[in-house]
Structures are given as C-alpha cells and as structure tokens.
Amino acid sequence: MSVLDVVALQLAAEPGDVAGNVKRLLAALRTHGAGADLVVTPELVTTGYDLAMFDERGRELAEPLDGPTVTAVAEAAAELDTTVVLGILERDGDALYDTAAVILPDGTVHPFRKTHLYPDELTRFSAGEGLLTVDTPAGRLGPLICFEHAFPELATTLALAGTQLLVIPSAVPIGYEYLLTLRTRARAQDNQIFAVACNLTGNGFSGNSLIVDPAGEVLASAAADETALRATIDLSVITRERDQEPALSMRQVDLYRAESVERLGVETAGDQ
C-alpha cells in the first residue's frame, strides 16, 4: 500500500495520572484513529514527562510491555485496523526505559528504547542498545524519541536500513519549538523519507507537532492546543525524490571521519 492516512495525536498528559491519561488516549485513538493507517502519540503520554516525579514514583508508574496499557492500546489498534506508536514508561526488571512501542493491528508489539538520553535523563532511565525499523501495514517505520532527532546519523542509519517513515514521539518544552520543527524537516529531507513528530502539549510543553514529506515540506502542522493532526502521504514520493537527488546513494563514508579532515592554518592554544 503506497498511499497512507497518518495521524499524530497531540495530547496533554497529567503527570502521574496514568489511568486518566490512558482513558483520554484511548478515547482520542478511537475517535481519530478510525480510517487511519498509522497513529503516533507523544513521548511518555501515559505518565506525563516529569523527571522529578520519576525519581519518586518511576517504578510505580512504569509498566511492562505486557501490562494493561499496551494491552488496551493493542486491542484498540486491532479494532481500528491501524498501527500505533505509543510513548510509554517501560519497566523491565529493575530498569526503566523511555520507550516507543510500535503496535501492529495483529497485536504484535515492537519496543524501541530511547538510545540517546538527554543529560537530565541519564540518572532516570536506562538507555536502549539498538535502533529499530519495523515493517508494518503502514510502511517501514523507524522510531526516534525526542532528543534523538538531534543526531543526523540516527536518521540516516534508519534510512539506509529501508525506513520510509520516521516516527518521533516527543516532549519538547515551550521555547524550544524550533528544535522540533527544524530538526524534523531536516531529518526528512536529509534522507528523503517521511517524518511524523508528535509532541506533548500542556504542562509546559509546546505542541507544534508536524508531518513532513521527503522534500522537507510540511504537510500538516499543529499549534499548541490538543489536536489530531492528519495527512495523506504517498510512499512512492520517496523514490521520486531520490531519483531527482540521489544523495543517499552517493555517500562517501571513508571521508566521514575526523582523521580524514586536512587541517590547515595556525595552531591555537587549544590544539597544543
């Protein structure tokens, strides 16, 4: 299937109110996910994003992937026949992970654990150890979580693995909207793939979710209110863009090392 209906559920999440957040998420999913091939939620939408709260209540609020929240979302995904990318605080043994769970209509769950943690997250979460791309009825998805779209190498690695859609659950605060919008467009255009960035809103978070095409053009964008952002995308555009500018296939990886750069000029004190 080449043409897809994609939804970003830009929601607020009340810190610590898992039951209330999940109830509202499921209601929004059933309302706006009908007819959609893919639904993306914000980062940590089930718990809210509050690092101090995680210090005190992280283990209480986190759930395993076979817990009640993922199970309920999987049931909704099956009912709607849609793929859902769910931002959740995952508990696995003694470790807590900031996770994007890719949930297929058949109930299969593929977790991606945030690999590049923001400095303030390092003492709260364990880091994931690998990237992921998932074949779904909505195309091949490559999850990244918030801060990770600051690293162009991650998106390019996913694109080289065949990813067609970057899915980016995020919790970008007010005042940093430009990071969300600029980096999402850049990562899409760099690699000539689609990108769906779904951001938390309310409680200090900016909203401004967006859906971007392989040319870096914004197909749909949100302001700060809760909303269901929707766009129709055509995956065949990826091939068209890459035929027009075959940058990804013309990479010269032997040059992409610091030691390969010829340094000219006068040494500075920092070079000594």
mmCIF file of C-alpha atoms in Angstrom:
data_model
loop_
_atom_site.group_PDB
_atom_site.id
_atom_site.type_symbol
_atom_site.label_atom_id
_atom_site.label_comp_id
_atom_site.label_asym_id
_atom_site.label_seq_id
_atom_site.Cartn_x
_atom_site.Cartn_y
_atom_site.Cartn_z
ATOM 1 C CA MET A 1 0.000 0.000 0.000
ATOM 2 C CA SER A 2 1.551 3.277 -1.137
ATOM 3 C CA VAL A 3 -0.983 5.898 -0.030
ATOM 4 C CA LEU A 4 -1.486 6.133 3.723
ATOM 5 C CA ASP A 5 -3.574 8.149 6.170
ATOM 6 C CA VAL A 6 -1.345 9.266 9.052
ATOM 7 C CA VAL A 7 -2.417 10.825 12.370
ATOM 8 C CA ALA A 8 -0.373 12.492 15.120
ATOM 9 C CA LEU A 9 -2.350 12.643 18.377
ATOM 10 C CA GLN A 10 -1.041 15.797 20.051
ATOM 11 C CA LEU A 11 -2.212 15.373 23.638
ATOM 12 C CA ALA A 12 -1.584 16.760 27.098
ATOM 13 C CA ALA A 13 -0.654 14.286 29.831
ATOM 14 C CA GLU A 14 -1.240 14.939 33.513
ATOM 15 C CA PRO A 15 1.918 13.917 35.382
ATOM 16 C CA GLY A 16 1.329 10.748 37.370
ATOM 17 C CA ASP A 17 -2.282 10.180 36.323
ATOM 18 C CA VAL A 18 -1.792 7.022 34.282
ATOM 19 C CA ALA A 19 -5.435 5.939 34.471
ATOM 20 C CA GLY A 20 -6.718 9.334 33.335
ATOM 21 C CA ASN A 21 -4.090 9.751 30.635
ATOM 22 C CA VAL A 22 -4.737 6.297 29.196
ATOM 23 C CA LYS A 23 -8.511 6.815 29.261
ATOM 24 C CA ARG A 24 -8.160 10.057 27.305
ATOM 25 C CA LEU A 25 -5.631 8.483 24.931
ATOM 26 C CA LEU A 26 -7.925 5.571 24.129
ATOM 27 C CA ALA A 27 -10.855 7.906 23.549
ATOM 28 C CA ALA A 28 -8.791 10.039 21.164
ATOM 29 C CA LEU A 29 -7.433 6.948 19.438
ATOM 30 C CA ARG A 30 -10.887 5.529 18.807
ATOM 31 C CA THR A 31 -12.211 8.903 17.641
ATOM 32 C CA HIS A 32 -9.360 9.932 15.357
ATOM 33 C CA GLY A 33 -7.778 6.589 14.521
ATOM 34 C CA ALA A 34 -10.784 5.372 12.564
ATOM 35 C CA GLY A 35 -9.699 5.119 8.944
ATOM 36 C CA ALA A 36 -6.061 5.862 9.767
ATOM 37 C CA ASP A 37 -3.227 3.550 8.773
ATOM 38 C CA LEU A 38 -0.831 4.966 11.384
ATOM 39 C CA VAL A 39 -1.326 6.838 14.666
ATOM 40 C CA VAL A 40 1.625 8.345 16.562
ATOM 41 C CA THR A 41 1.392 9.560 20.180
ATOM 42 C CA PRO A 42 3.717 11.853 22.171
ATOM 43 C CA GLU A 43 6.640 10.749 24.327
ATOM 44 C CA LEU A 44 5.616 9.311 27.725
ATOM 45 C CA VAL A 45 1.987 10.157 27.026
ATOM 46 C CA THR A 46 0.780 7.602 29.574
ATOM 47 C CA THR A 47 2.620 9.080 32.575
ATOM 48 C CA GLY A 48 3.412 12.625 31.552
ATOM 49 C CA TYR A 49 7.009 13.833 31.358
ATOM 50 C CA ASP A 50 8.221 14.918 34.798
ATOM 51 C CA LEU A 51 11.722 13.789 35.753
ATOM 52 C CA ALA A 52 11.434 14.723 39.435
ATOM 53 C CA MET A 53 8.252 12.663 39.602
ATOM 54 C CA PHE A 54 10.072 9.694 38.108
ATOM 55 C CA ASP A 55 12.670 9.922 40.869
ATOM 56 C CA GLU A 56 9.908 9.360 43.420
ATOM 57 C CA ARG A 57 7.358 7.263 41.549
ATOM 58 C CA GLY A 58 9.027 5.890 38.436
ATOM 59 C CA ARG A 59 8.708 2.224 39.331
ATOM 60 C CA GLU A 60 5.123 2.688 40.406
ATOM 61 C CA LEU A 61 4.143 4.456 37.178
ATOM 62 C CA ALA A 62 6.098 2.302 34.720
ATOM 63 C CA GLU A 63 4.623 -0.822 33.126
ATOM 64 C CA PRO A 64 5.962 -3.875 31.315
ATOM 65 C CA LEU A 65 5.115 -4.257 27.672
ATOM 66 C CA ASP A 66 2.560 -6.931 28.510
ATOM 67 C CA GLY A 67 0.910 -4.635 31.068
ATOM 68 C CA PRO A 68 -2.590 -3.144 30.959
ATOM 69 C CA THR A 69 -1.789 -0.030 28.915
ATOM 70 C CA VAL A 70 -0.080 -1.717 25.975
ATOM 71 C CA THR A 71 -2.731 -4.435 26.068
ATOM 72 C CA ALA A 72 -5.560 -1.866 25.897
ATOM 73 C CA VAL A 73 -3.893 0.087 23.091
ATOM 74 C CA ALA A 74 -3.260 -3.142 21.170
ATOM 75 C CA GLU A 75 -6.948 -4.015 21.462
ATOM 76 C CA ALA A 76 -7.875 -0.588 20.075
ATOM 77 C CA ALA A 77 -5.329 -0.945 17.254
ATOM 78 C CA ALA A 78 -6.894 -4.271 16.312
ATOM 79 C CA GLU A 79 -10.401 -2.810 16.371
ATOM 80 C CA LEU A 80 -9.332 0.099 14.178
ATOM 81 C CA ASP A 81 -7.011 -1.980 11.976
ATOM 82 C CA THR A 82 -4.270 0.608 12.460
ATOM 83 C CA THR A 83 -0.632 0.696 13.569
ATOM 84 C CA VAL A 84 0.013 2.729 16.734
ATOM 85 C CA VAL A 85 3.288 4.180 18.022
ATOM 86 C CA LEU A 86 2.857 4.584 21.772
ATOM 87 C CA GLY A 87 5.140 6.620 24.044
ATOM 88 C CA ILE A 88 5.319 4.802 27.391
ATOM 89 C CA LEU A 89 7.474 4.499 30.505
ATOM 90 C CA GLU A 90 8.531 0.853 30.333
ATOM 91 C CA ARG A 91 9.653 -1.268 33.270
ATOM 92 C CA ASP A 92 11.802 -4.316 32.551
ATOM 93 C CA GLY A 93 13.181 -5.896 35.704
ATOM 94 C CA ASP A 94 14.990 -3.166 37.617
ATOM 95 C CA ALA A 95 15.365 -0.892 34.575
ATOM 96 C CA LEU A 96 13.123 1.943 33.392
ATOM 97 C CA TYR A 97 13.065 2.866 29.716
ATOM 98 C CA ASP A 98 11.634 5.769 27.747
ATOM 99 C CA THR A 99 10.036 3.607 25.066
ATOM 100 C CA ALA A 100 8.178 3.960 21.800
ATOM 101 C CA ALA A 101 6.146 0.783 21.347
ATOM 102 C CA VAL A 102 5.197 0.042 17.734
ATOM 103 C CA ILE A 103 1.913 -1.846 17.992
ATOM 104 C CA LEU A 104 0.636 -3.594 14.860
ATOM 105 C CA PRO A 105 -3.026 -4.352 14.107
ATOM 106 C CA ASP A 106 -2.371 -8.052 14.724
ATOM 107 C CA GLY A 107 -1.299 -7.301 18.296
ATOM 108 C CA THR A 108 2.447 -7.636 17.740
ATOM 109 C CA VAL A 109 4.466 -5.171 19.856
ATOM 110 C CA HIS A 110 7.944 -3.984 18.867
ATOM 111 C CA PRO A 111 9.592 -1.750 21.504
ATOM 112 C CA PHE A 112 12.189 0.893 20.748
ATOM 113 C CA ARG A 113 14.001 2.139 23.836
ATOM 114 C CA LYS A 114 15.466 5.645 23.685
ATOM 115 C CA THR A 115 19.173 5.229 22.988
ATOM 116 C CA HIS A 116 20.399 8.841 23.247
ATOM 117 C CA LEU A 117 19.230 10.188 26.589
ATOM 118 C CA TYR A 118 19.129 13.909 27.321
ATOM 119 C CA PRO A 119 21.624 14.734 30.127
ATOM 120 C CA ASP A 120 18.886 15.127 32.766
ATOM 121 C CA GLU A 121 17.503 11.705 31.804
ATOM 122 C CA LEU A 122 20.738 9.782 32.372
ATOM 123 C CA THR A 123 20.038 9.101 36.057
ATOM 124 C CA ARG A 124 16.359 8.324 35.476
ATOM 125 C CA PHE A 125 16.302 5.937 32.519
ATOM 126 C CA SER A 126 18.385 3.123 31.147
ATOM 127 C CA ALA A 127 19.473 3.633 27.554
ATOM 128 C CA GLY A 128 18.349 1.386 24.760
ATOM 129 C CA GLU A 129 21.098 -0.506 22.997
ATOM 130 C CA GLY A 130 19.995 -0.569 19.371
ATOM 131 C CA LEU A 131 17.997 1.034 16.588
ATOM 132 C CA LEU A 132 14.857 -0.484 15.119
ATOM 133 C CA THR A 133 12.969 -0.469 11.859
ATOM 134 C CA VAL A 134 9.637 -2.280 11.635
ATOM 135 C CA ASP A 135 7.678 -3.479 8.627
ATOM 136 C CA THR A 136 4.033 -2.598 9.218
ATOM 137 C CA PRO A 137 0.891 -2.242 7.105
ATOM 138 C CA ALA A 138 1.723 1.492 7.211
ATOM 139 C CA GLY A 139 5.165 1.049 5.663
ATOM 140 C CA ARG A 140 8.555 0.507 7.240
ATOM 141 C CA LEU A 141 8.756 2.644 10.373
ATOM 142 C CA GLY A 142 11.865 3.913 12.154
ATOM 143 C CA PRO A 143 11.260 5.247 15.681
ATOM 144 C CA LEU A 144 13.316 8.005 17.286
ATOM 145 C CA ILE A 145 12.404 9.700 20.563
ATOM 146 C CA CYS A 146 12.630 13.484 21.006
ATOM 147 C CA PHE A 147 16.316 14.419 21.628
ATOM 148 C CA GLU A 148 17.395 11.667 19.238
ATOM 149 C CA HIS A 149 16.404 13.662 16.170
ATOM 150 C CA ALA A 150 19.307 15.962 17.054
ATOM 151 C CA PHE A 151 21.589 13.231 15.679
ATOM 152 C CA PRO A 152 21.539 13.093 11.861
ATOM 153 C CA GLU A 153 23.424 9.792 11.886
ATOM 154 C CA LEU A 154 20.499 8.011 13.535
ATOM 155 C CA ALA A 155 18.005 9.011 10.868
ATOM 156 C CA THR A 156 20.453 8.195 8.077
ATOM 157 C CA THR A 157 21.171 4.765 9.562
ATOM 158 C CA LEU A 158 17.437 4.070 9.642
ATOM 159 C CA ALA A 159 17.012 5.310 6.070
ATOM 160 C CA LEU A 160 19.838 3.064 4.873
ATOM 161 C CA ALA A 161 18.013 0.158 6.561
ATOM 162 C CA GLY A 162 14.956 0.895 4.427
ATOM 163 C CA THR A 163 12.913 3.075 6.754
ATOM 164 C CA GLN A 164 10.200 5.004 4.916
ATOM 165 C CA LEU A 165 8.693 6.883 7.863
ATOM 166 C CA LEU A 166 10.474 8.345 10.872
ATOM 167 C CA VAL A 167 8.081 8.302 13.826
ATOM 168 C CA ILE A 168 9.187 10.678 16.592
ATOM 169 C CA PRO A 169 7.263 10.799 19.890
ATOM 170 C CA SER A 170 8.493 13.948 21.654
ATOM 171 C CA ALA A 171 8.228 16.101 24.774
ATOM 172 C CA VAL A 172 9.723 19.407 23.605
ATOM 173 C CA PRO A 173 9.086 22.272 26.058
ATOM 174 C CA ILE A 174 7.788 25.742 25.293
ATOM 175 C CA GLY A 175 10.595 27.935 23.980
ATOM 176 C CA TYR A 176 12.285 25.120 22.049
ATOM 177 C CA GLU A 177 9.700 24.609 19.320
ATOM 178 C CA TYR A 178 12.271 25.474 16.669
ATOM 179 C CA LEU A 179 14.241 22.333 17.554
ATOM 180 C CA LEU A 180 11.229 20.155 16.894
ATOM 181 C CA THR A 181 10.223 21.790 13.635
ATOM 182 C CA LEU A 182 13.700 22.397 12.191
ATOM 183 C CA ARG A 183 15.145 19.006 13.016
ATOM 184 C CA THR A 184 12.090 17.073 11.856
ATOM 185 C CA ARG A 185 12.171 18.797 8.485
ATOM 186 C CA ALA A 186 15.932 18.376 8.211
ATOM 187 C CA ARG A 187 15.936 14.662 9.046
ATOM 188 C CA ALA A 188 13.185 14.041 6.487
ATOM 189 C CA GLN A 189 14.908 15.989 3.715
ATOM 190 C CA ASP A 190 18.400 14.719 4.555
ATOM 191 C CA ASN A 191 17.253 11.183 3.899
ATOM 192 C CA GLN A 192 14.275 11.792 1.611
ATOM 193 C CA ILE A 193 11.789 9.986 3.809
ATOM 194 C CA PHE A 194 8.602 10.985 5.621
ATOM 195 C CA ALA A 195 8.643 12.075 9.261
ATOM 196 C CA VAL A 196 5.875 12.297 11.857
ATOM 197 C CA ALA A 197 6.823 14.179 15.034
ATOM 198 C CA CYS A 198 4.153 14.060 17.738
ATOM 199 C CA ASN A 199 4.772 16.321 20.721
ATOM 200 C CA LEU A 200 3.205 16.671 24.142
ATOM 201 C CA THR A 201 1.255 19.832 24.847
ATOM 202 C CA GLY A 202 0.160 21.470 28.099
ATOM 203 C CA ASN A 203 2.106 21.469 31.384
ATOM 204 C CA GLY A 204 4.948 23.424 29.801
ATOM 205 C CA PHE A 205 5.180 21.506 26.528
ATOM 206 C CA SER A 206 4.851 23.264 23.213
ATOM 207 C CA GLY A 207 2.769 21.092 20.916
ATOM 208 C CA ASN A 208 3.749 22.099 17.359
ATOM 209 C CA SER A 209 3.600 18.536 16.049
ATOM 210 C CA LEU A 210 4.180 18.150 12.326
ATOM 211 C CA ILE A 211 4.097 15.717 9.417
ATOM 212 C CA VAL A 212 6.805 16.232 6.786
ATOM 213 C CA ASP A 213 7.418 14.829 3.304
ATOM 214 C CA PRO A 214 10.734 13.672 1.756
ATOM 215 C CA ALA A 215 11.409 17.140 0.337
ATOM 216 C CA GLY A 216 11.231 18.613 3.837
ATOM 217 C CA GLU A 217 7.884 20.258 3.151
ATOM 218 C CA VAL A 218 5.363 20.403 5.984
ATOM 219 C CA LEU A 219 2.171 18.549 5.071
ATOM 220 C CA ALA A 220 0.391 19.333 8.343
ATOM 221 C CA SER A 221 1.320 21.222 11.494
ATOM 222 C CA ALA A 222 -0.261 21.974 14.844
ATOM 223 C CA ALA A 223 -0.248 24.916 17.199
ATOM 224 C CA ALA A 224 -0.278 24.465 20.987
ATOM 225 C CA ASP A 225 -3.771 23.042 21.511
ATOM 226 C CA GLU A 226 -4.653 19.386 21.789
ATOM 227 C CA THR A 227 -5.447 18.148 18.317
ATOM 228 C CA ALA A 228 -5.367 15.218 15.918
ATOM 229 C CA LEU A 229 -3.020 16.190 13.108
ATOM 230 C CA ARG A 230 -3.802 14.308 9.898
ATOM 231 C CA ALA A 231 -2.194 13.976 6.472
ATOM 232 C CA THR A 232 -2.327 11.675 3.478
ATOM 233 C CA ILE A 233 1.100 10.536 2.320
ATOM 234 C CA ASP A 234 2.276 8.643 -0.741
ATOM 235 C CA LEU A 235 5.329 6.463 -0.113
ATOM 236 C CA SER A 236 6.160 6.437 -3.831
ATOM 237 C CA VAL A 237 7.301 10.061 -3.408
ATOM 238 C CA ILE A 238 10.435 8.699 -1.705
ATOM 239 C CA THR A 239 11.631 7.084 -4.943
ATOM 240 C CA ARG A 240 10.821 10.199 -6.937
ATOM 241 C CA GLU A 241 12.822 12.437 -4.607
ATOM 242 C CA ARG A 242 15.795 10.083 -4.553
ATOM 243 C CA ASP A 243 15.810 9.777 -8.342
ATOM 244 C CA GLN A 244 15.878 13.562 -8.551
ATOM 245 C CA GLU A 245 18.688 13.963 -5.990
ATOM 246 C CA PRO A 246 20.444 10.653 -5.234
ATOM 247 C CA ALA A 247 22.368 11.965 -2.234
ATOM 248 C CA LEU A 248 21.846 8.947 -0.001
ATOM 249 C CA SER A 249 23.281 6.549 -2.561
ATOM 250 C CA MET A 250 26.295 8.805 -3.220
ATOM 251 C CA ARG A 251 27.640 8.962 0.334
ATOM 252 C CA GLN A 252 31.428 8.630 0.658
ATOM 253 C CA VAL A 253 31.705 7.146 4.114
ATOM 254 C CA ASP A 254 35.519 6.972 4.085
ATOM 255 C CA LEU A 255 35.537 10.772 4.328
ATOM 256 C CA TYR A 256 33.247 10.932 7.354
ATOM 257 C CA ARG A 257 35.952 10.562 9.996
ATOM 258 C CA ALA A 258 37.682 13.335 11.895
ATOM 259 C CA GLU A 259 41.117 11.925 10.966
ATOM 260 C CA SER A 260 40.304 12.245 7.266
ATOM 261 C CA VAL A 261 39.990 16.054 7.516
ATOM 262 C CA GLU A 262 43.033 18.015 6.386
ATOM 263 C CA ARG A 263 43.694 20.772 8.928
ATOM 264 C CA LEU A 264 45.357 23.912 7.667
ATOM 265 C CA GLY A 265 46.294 27.186 9.345
ATOM 266 C CA VAL A 266 47.903 28.339 12.561
ATOM 267 C CA GLU A 267 47.511 26.154 15.658
ATOM 268 C CA THR A 268 45.522 27.624 18.509
ATOM 269 C CA ALA A 269 46.252 27.213 22.207
ATOM 270 C CA GLY A 270 43.567 24.545 22.392
ATOM 271 C CA ASP A 271 45.377 22.448 19.776
ATOM 272 C CA GLN A 272 48.605 22.181 21.770
#
